[in-house]
GROMACS .gro file of C-alpha atoms in nm:
model
  252
    1MET     CA    1  -2.530   0.005  -1.719
    2LYS     CA    2  -2.322  -0.205  -1.463
    3ASN     CA    3  -2.458  -0.135  -1.127
    4PHE     CA    4  -2.367  -0.282  -0.782
    5ALA     CA    5  -2.559  -0.374  -0.462
    6VAL     CA    6  -2.918  -0.352  -0.624
    7GLY     CA    7  -2.873  -0.044  -0.830
    8ARG     CA    8  -2.706   0.190  -0.544
    9PHE     CA    9  -2.357   0.210  -0.711
   10VAL     CA   10  -2.408   0.320  -1.074
   11VAL     CA   11  -2.083   0.239  -1.276
   12GLU     CA   12  -1.989   0.536  -1.470
   13LYS     CA   13  -1.614   0.343  -1.552
   14LYS     CA   14  -1.327   0.093  -1.513
   15ILE     CA   15  -1.002   0.300  -1.380
   16GLY     CA   16  -0.807   0.064  -1.268
   17GLN     CA   17  -0.706  -0.367  -1.290
   18GLY     CA   18  -0.469  -0.524  -1.090
   19ALA     CA   19  -0.393  -0.879  -0.954
   20GLN     CA   20  -0.687  -0.852  -0.632
   21GLY     CA   21  -0.953  -0.712  -0.897
   22LEU     CA   22  -1.114  -0.462  -1.089
   23VAL     CA   23  -1.173  -0.117  -0.937
   24TYR     CA   24  -1.453   0.114  -1.036
   25LEU     CA   25  -1.574   0.488  -1.049
   26ALA     CA   26  -1.937   0.500  -0.960
   27THR     CA   27  -2.206   0.649  -0.843
   28ASP     CA   28  -2.374   0.674  -0.480
   29THR     CA   29  -2.709   0.697  -0.574
   30GLN     CA   30  -2.830   0.730  -0.242
   31LEU     CA   31  -2.611   1.010  -0.137
   32ASN     CA   32  -2.522   1.176  -0.458
   33ARG     CA   33  -2.121   1.121  -0.424
   34HIS     CA   34  -1.845   0.952  -0.625
   35VAL     CA   35  -1.673   0.661  -0.489
   36ALA     CA   36  -1.450   0.395  -0.575
   37ILE     CA   37  -1.519   0.030  -0.571
   38LYS     CA   38  -1.293  -0.213  -0.535
   39VAL     CA   39  -1.375  -0.591  -0.670
   40LEU     CA   40  -1.186  -0.857  -0.527
   41HIS     CA   41  -1.157  -1.135  -0.717
   42SER     CA   42  -0.857  -1.343  -0.538
   43GLN     CA   43  -1.011  -1.282  -0.164
   44PRO     CA   44  -1.255  -1.497   0.047
   45ILE     CA   45  -1.611  -1.369   0.084
   46GLN     CA   46  -1.482  -1.323   0.455
   47SER     CA   47  -1.273  -1.003   0.310
   48VAL     CA   48  -1.604  -0.845   0.392
   49GLY     CA   49  -1.608  -0.907   0.740
   50GLU     CA   50  -1.294  -0.811   0.768
   51ALA     CA   51  -1.341  -0.448   0.624
   52GLN     CA   52  -1.520  -0.339   0.910
   53LEU     CA   53  -1.247  -0.333   1.130
   54VAL     CA   54  -1.056  -0.108   0.844
   55SER     CA   55  -1.389   0.103   0.830
   56ARG     CA   56  -1.292   0.237   1.188
   57LEU     CA   57  -0.979   0.354   1.075
   58GLN     CA   58  -0.979   0.751   0.948
   59HIS     CA   59  -0.688   0.965   0.852
   60GLN     CA   60  -0.627   1.290   0.649
   61ASN     CA   61  -0.369   1.038   0.482
   62VAL     CA   62  -0.579   0.739   0.426
   63VAL     CA   63  -0.830   0.712   0.156
   64THR     CA   64  -1.159   0.648   0.421
   65LEU     CA   65  -1.339   0.273   0.329
   66PHE     CA   66  -1.675   0.375   0.321
   67ASP     CA   67  -1.885   0.061   0.289
   68ALA     CA   68  -1.857  -0.327   0.227
   69PHE     CA   69  -2.067  -0.577   0.077
   70ALA     CA   70  -2.070  -0.918  -0.129
   71GLU     CA   71  -2.176  -0.916  -0.556
   72HIS     CA   72  -2.204  -1.261  -0.714
   73GLY     CA   73  -1.975  -1.434  -0.439
   74HIS     CA   74  -1.722  -1.132  -0.469
   75PRO     CA   75  -1.649  -0.872  -0.203
   76CYS     CA   76  -1.640  -0.548  -0.305
   77LEU     CA   77  -1.487  -0.282  -0.109
   78VAL     CA   78  -1.690   0.151  -0.132
   79PHE     CA   79  -1.430   0.384  -0.135
   80GLU     CA   80  -1.381   0.776  -0.111
   81PHE     CA   81  -1.271   0.869  -0.460
   82VAL     CA   82  -0.961   1.099  -0.469
   83GLU     CA   83  -0.908   1.311  -0.784
   84GLY     CA   84  -0.524   1.302  -0.835
   85GLN     CA   85  -0.246   1.092  -0.979
   86THR     CA   86  -0.094   0.776  -0.822
   87LEU     CA   87   0.299   0.802  -0.713
   88ALA     CA   88   0.379   0.555  -0.944
   89GLU     CA   89   0.250   0.793  -1.201
   90CYS     CA   90   0.449   1.051  -1.088
   91LEU     CA   91   0.780   0.877  -1.076
   92LYS     CA   92   0.688   0.740  -1.376
   93GLN     CA   93   0.713   1.135  -1.548
   94GLY     CA   94   0.947   1.299  -1.269
   95GLY     CA   95   1.202   0.984  -1.213
   96ALA     CA   96   1.353   1.024  -0.910
   97MET     CA   97   1.299   1.256  -0.649
   98SER     CA   98   1.453   1.483  -0.477
   99PRO     CA   99   1.608   1.333  -0.123
  100VAL     CA  100   1.413   1.645   0.073
  101ALA     CA  101   1.082   1.543  -0.160
  102ALA     CA  102   1.096   1.176  -0.118
  103VAL     CA  103   1.156   1.219   0.283
  104LYS     CA  104   0.820   1.492   0.282
  105LEU     CA  105   0.634   1.290   0.155
  106LEU     CA  106   0.705   0.953   0.296
  107LEU     CA  107   0.692   1.179   0.621
  108ALA     CA  108   0.285   1.195   0.573
  109ILE     CA  109   0.248   0.865   0.432
  110LEU     CA  110   0.395   0.725   0.775
  111GLU     CA  111   0.135   0.912   0.967
  112GLY     CA  112  -0.134   0.769   0.806
  113LEU     CA  113   0.042   0.415   0.797
  114TYR     CA  114   0.069   0.442   1.226
  115ALA     CA  115  -0.307   0.517   1.239
  116ALA     CA  116  -0.331   0.196   1.080
  117HIS     CA  117  -0.103  -0.006   1.302
  118GLN     CA  118  -0.219   0.156   1.633
  119ILE     CA  119  -0.539  -0.026   1.597
  120GLY     CA  120  -0.364  -0.370   1.449
  121ILE     CA  121  -0.462  -0.314   1.104
  122VAL     CA  122  -0.133  -0.397   0.827
  123HIS     CA  123  -0.202  -0.268   0.512
  124ARG     CA  124   0.012  -0.608   0.332
  125ASP     CA  125   0.056  -0.390  -0.018
  126ILE     CA  126   0.189  -0.062   0.044
  127LYS     CA  127   0.364   0.045  -0.280
  128PRO     CA  128   0.372   0.346  -0.545
  129GLN     CA  129   0.044   0.228  -0.703
  130ASN     CA  130  -0.129   0.264  -0.407
  131ILE     CA  131  -0.069   0.614  -0.283
  132ILE     CA  132  -0.280   0.872  -0.439
  133ILE     CA  133  -0.168   1.198  -0.459
  134ASN     CA  134  -0.436   1.446  -0.450
  135ASP     CA  135  -0.465   1.803  -0.595
  136ALA     CA  136  -0.304   1.967  -0.334
  137GLY     CA  137  -0.008   1.769  -0.328
  138ASN     CA  138  -0.105   1.529  -0.043
  139PRO     CA  139  -0.064   1.157  -0.020
  140ARG     CA  140  -0.355   0.933   0.050
  141ILE     CA  141  -0.306   0.555   0.156
  142MET     CA  142  -0.525   0.394  -0.113
  143ASP     CA  143  -0.665  -0.004  -0.127
  144PHE     CA  144  -0.643  -0.186   0.228
  145GLY     CA  145  -0.823  -0.475   0.021
  146VAL     CA  146  -0.581  -0.740   0.153
  147ALA     CA  147  -0.530  -0.581   0.543
  148THR     CA  148  -0.520  -0.822   0.795
  149GLN     CA  149  -0.501  -0.774   1.158
  150GLN     CA  150  -0.138  -0.786   1.335
  151GLY     CA  151   0.018  -1.133   1.310
  152GLU     CA  152  -0.245  -1.303   1.104
  153VAL     CA  153  -0.091  -1.594   0.805
  154SER     CA  154  -0.261  -1.555   0.505
  155GLU     CA  155  -0.330  -1.843   0.239
  156GLY     CA  156  -0.032  -1.809  -0.034
  157LEU     CA  157   0.216  -1.466  -0.116
  158THR     CA  158   0.008  -1.140  -0.084
  159GLY     CA  159   0.127  -0.816  -0.158
  160THR     CA  160   0.357  -0.745  -0.502
  161VAL     CA  161   0.684  -0.866  -0.560
  162GLY     CA  162   1.015  -0.617  -0.479
  163TYR     CA  163   0.782  -0.477  -0.188
  164MET     CA  164   0.697  -0.817  -0.009
  165ALA     CA  165   0.871  -0.869   0.346
  166PRO     CA  166   1.127  -1.199   0.376
  167GLU     CA  167   0.869  -1.291   0.622
  168ALA     CA  168   0.556  -1.232   0.370
  169ILE     CA  169   0.771  -1.445   0.129
  170ALA     CA  170   0.847  -1.695   0.359
  171ASN     CA  171   0.435  -1.665   0.454
  172ARG     CA  172   0.529  -1.668   0.819
  173PRO     CA  173   0.296  -1.408   1.018
  174VAL     CA  174   0.314  -1.049   0.916
  175GLY     CA  175   0.298  -0.723   1.174
  176ALA     CA  176   0.365  -0.339   1.124
  177GLN     CA  177   0.746  -0.409   1.061
  178ALA     CA  178   0.603  -0.558   0.676
  179ASP     CA  179   0.495  -0.236   0.624
  180VAL     CA  180   0.829  -0.065   0.721
  181PHE     CA  181   1.007  -0.289   0.449
  182ALA     CA  182   0.725  -0.163   0.243
  183CYS     CA  183   0.784   0.184   0.306
  184GLY     CA  184   1.159   0.117   0.265
  185ALA     CA  185   1.131  -0.015  -0.031
  186MET     CA  186   0.929   0.264  -0.178
  187LEU     CA  187   1.182   0.497  -0.039
  188TYR     CA  188   1.477   0.371  -0.172
  189TYR     CA  189   1.219   0.353  -0.516
  190MET     CA  190   1.152   0.762  -0.467
  191LEU     CA  191   1.540   0.821  -0.400
  192THR     CA  192   1.723   0.631  -0.689
  193GLY     CA  193   1.438   0.553  -0.937
  194GLN     CA  194   1.542   0.171  -0.905
  195MET     CA  195   1.385  -0.115  -0.725
  196LEU     CA  196   1.567  -0.313  -0.486
  197PHE     CA  197   1.600  -0.598  -0.723
  198GLU     CA  198   1.555  -0.667  -1.015
  199GLY     CA  199   1.486  -1.080  -1.213
  200GLU     CA  200   1.394  -1.252  -1.528
  201SER     CA  201   1.088  -1.331  -1.303
  202SER     CA  202   0.863  -1.327  -0.957
  203PHE     CA  203   1.034  -1.598  -0.800
  204SER     CA  204   1.391  -1.426  -0.895
  205VAL     CA  205   1.287  -1.102  -0.755
  206LEU     CA  206   1.137  -1.250  -0.440
  207HIS     CA  207   1.475  -1.494  -0.346
  208ARG     CA  208   1.681  -1.232  -0.398
  209THR     CA  209   1.441  -0.991  -0.180
  210ALA     CA  210   1.457  -1.289   0.113
  211ASN     CA  211   1.831  -1.382   0.053
  212GLU     CA  212   2.028  -1.066  -0.109
  213LEU     CA  213   2.197  -0.794   0.067
  214ILE     CA  214   2.096  -0.490  -0.046
  215ALA     CA  215   2.295  -0.208  -0.208
  216VAL     CA  216   2.337   0.109   0.013
  217PRO     CA  217   2.115   0.431  -0.163
  218SER     CA  218   2.356   0.668  -0.187
  219GLN     CA  219   2.565   0.396  -0.420
  220LEU     CA  220   2.297   0.514  -0.696
  221ASN     CA  221   2.242   0.884  -0.565
  222PRO     CA  222   2.540   1.048  -0.401
  223ALA     CA  223   2.298   1.358  -0.333
  224ILE     CA  224   2.178   1.086  -0.043
  225ASP     CA  225   2.345   1.145   0.304
  226ASP     CA  226   2.443   0.898   0.579
  227LEU     CA  227   2.150   0.969   0.776
  228LEU     CA  228   1.885   0.881   0.487
  229ASP     CA  229   2.083   0.626   0.385
  230HIS     CA  230   2.065   0.466   0.721
  231LEU     CA  231   1.660   0.528   0.752
  232VAL     CA  232   1.655   0.363   0.441
  233MET     CA  233   1.844   0.036   0.567
  234VAL     CA  234   1.712  -0.015   0.902
  235ALA     CA  235   1.390  -0.065   0.713
  236LEU     CA  236   1.516  -0.283   0.512
  237PHE     CA  237   1.646  -0.524   0.750
  238LYS     CA  238   1.576  -0.916   0.642
  239ASN     CA  239   1.479  -0.944   1.023
  240PRO     CA  240   1.194  -0.772   1.103
  241GLN     CA  241   1.272  -0.745   1.484
  242GLU     CA  242   1.577  -0.572   1.360
  243ARG     CA  243   1.394  -0.327   1.173
  244TYR     CA  244   1.157   0.023   1.315
  245GLN     CA  245   0.898  -0.180   1.469
  246ASP     CA  246   0.599   0.023   1.309
  247ALA     CA  247   0.550   0.341   1.112
  248ARG     CA  248   0.572   0.580   1.442
  249ALA     CA  249   0.922   0.449   1.486
  250MET     CA  250   1.038   0.495   1.161
  251LEU     CA  251   0.889   0.849   1.185
  252LEU     CA  252   1.087   0.948   1.477
   0.00000   0.00000   0.00000
């Protein structure tokens, strides 16, 4: 049976797979609880040290990072296991959300994200797949596996096509405004059922995101009013200095 940390974490099953690595449901044999372990195949071993910063983050709308260690040269992150569905799964089943439901969900997400921004953490991969909605209907932000301190530049592109801010696409330093852009792109999808841009390739989507004008959400969903249009479009400005400066500014 597969295990980690010299048998402390015993794997029950694989529960996810993405570009960054694999996620397992495991039992912590010392504390007798379920955890989610993410094995990062694309991140340097230094990510274990960076995880110490993320471990300080405690908020009801954030999935807690319990521990981090290296296994066979790969960083491994141990997260709280939360029962529920991802926002991506909910949207796939139910389609676009009503403006009231979408905003209510986003407000809770922004509360959790602001807790990260307060201590200088940028998530860098906000997207529906990284929001888990628990059995009580509360959203929790998952997967700070590629999180970084504000103002840092990563080697190569980091994030998910369709949600990456123009400055991240250009490999410039990213701050909280990059997460704001991702929240804007996610809200756009929640409200309209459509991504900001489609394309024949990832490069095409990245190019359009960085350079083309975005259609106002109400053009796709007439139930969206002018105030909500404004909220979304300010979050999606190409220039990060013109966006809401962090999650709290978008909340207000």
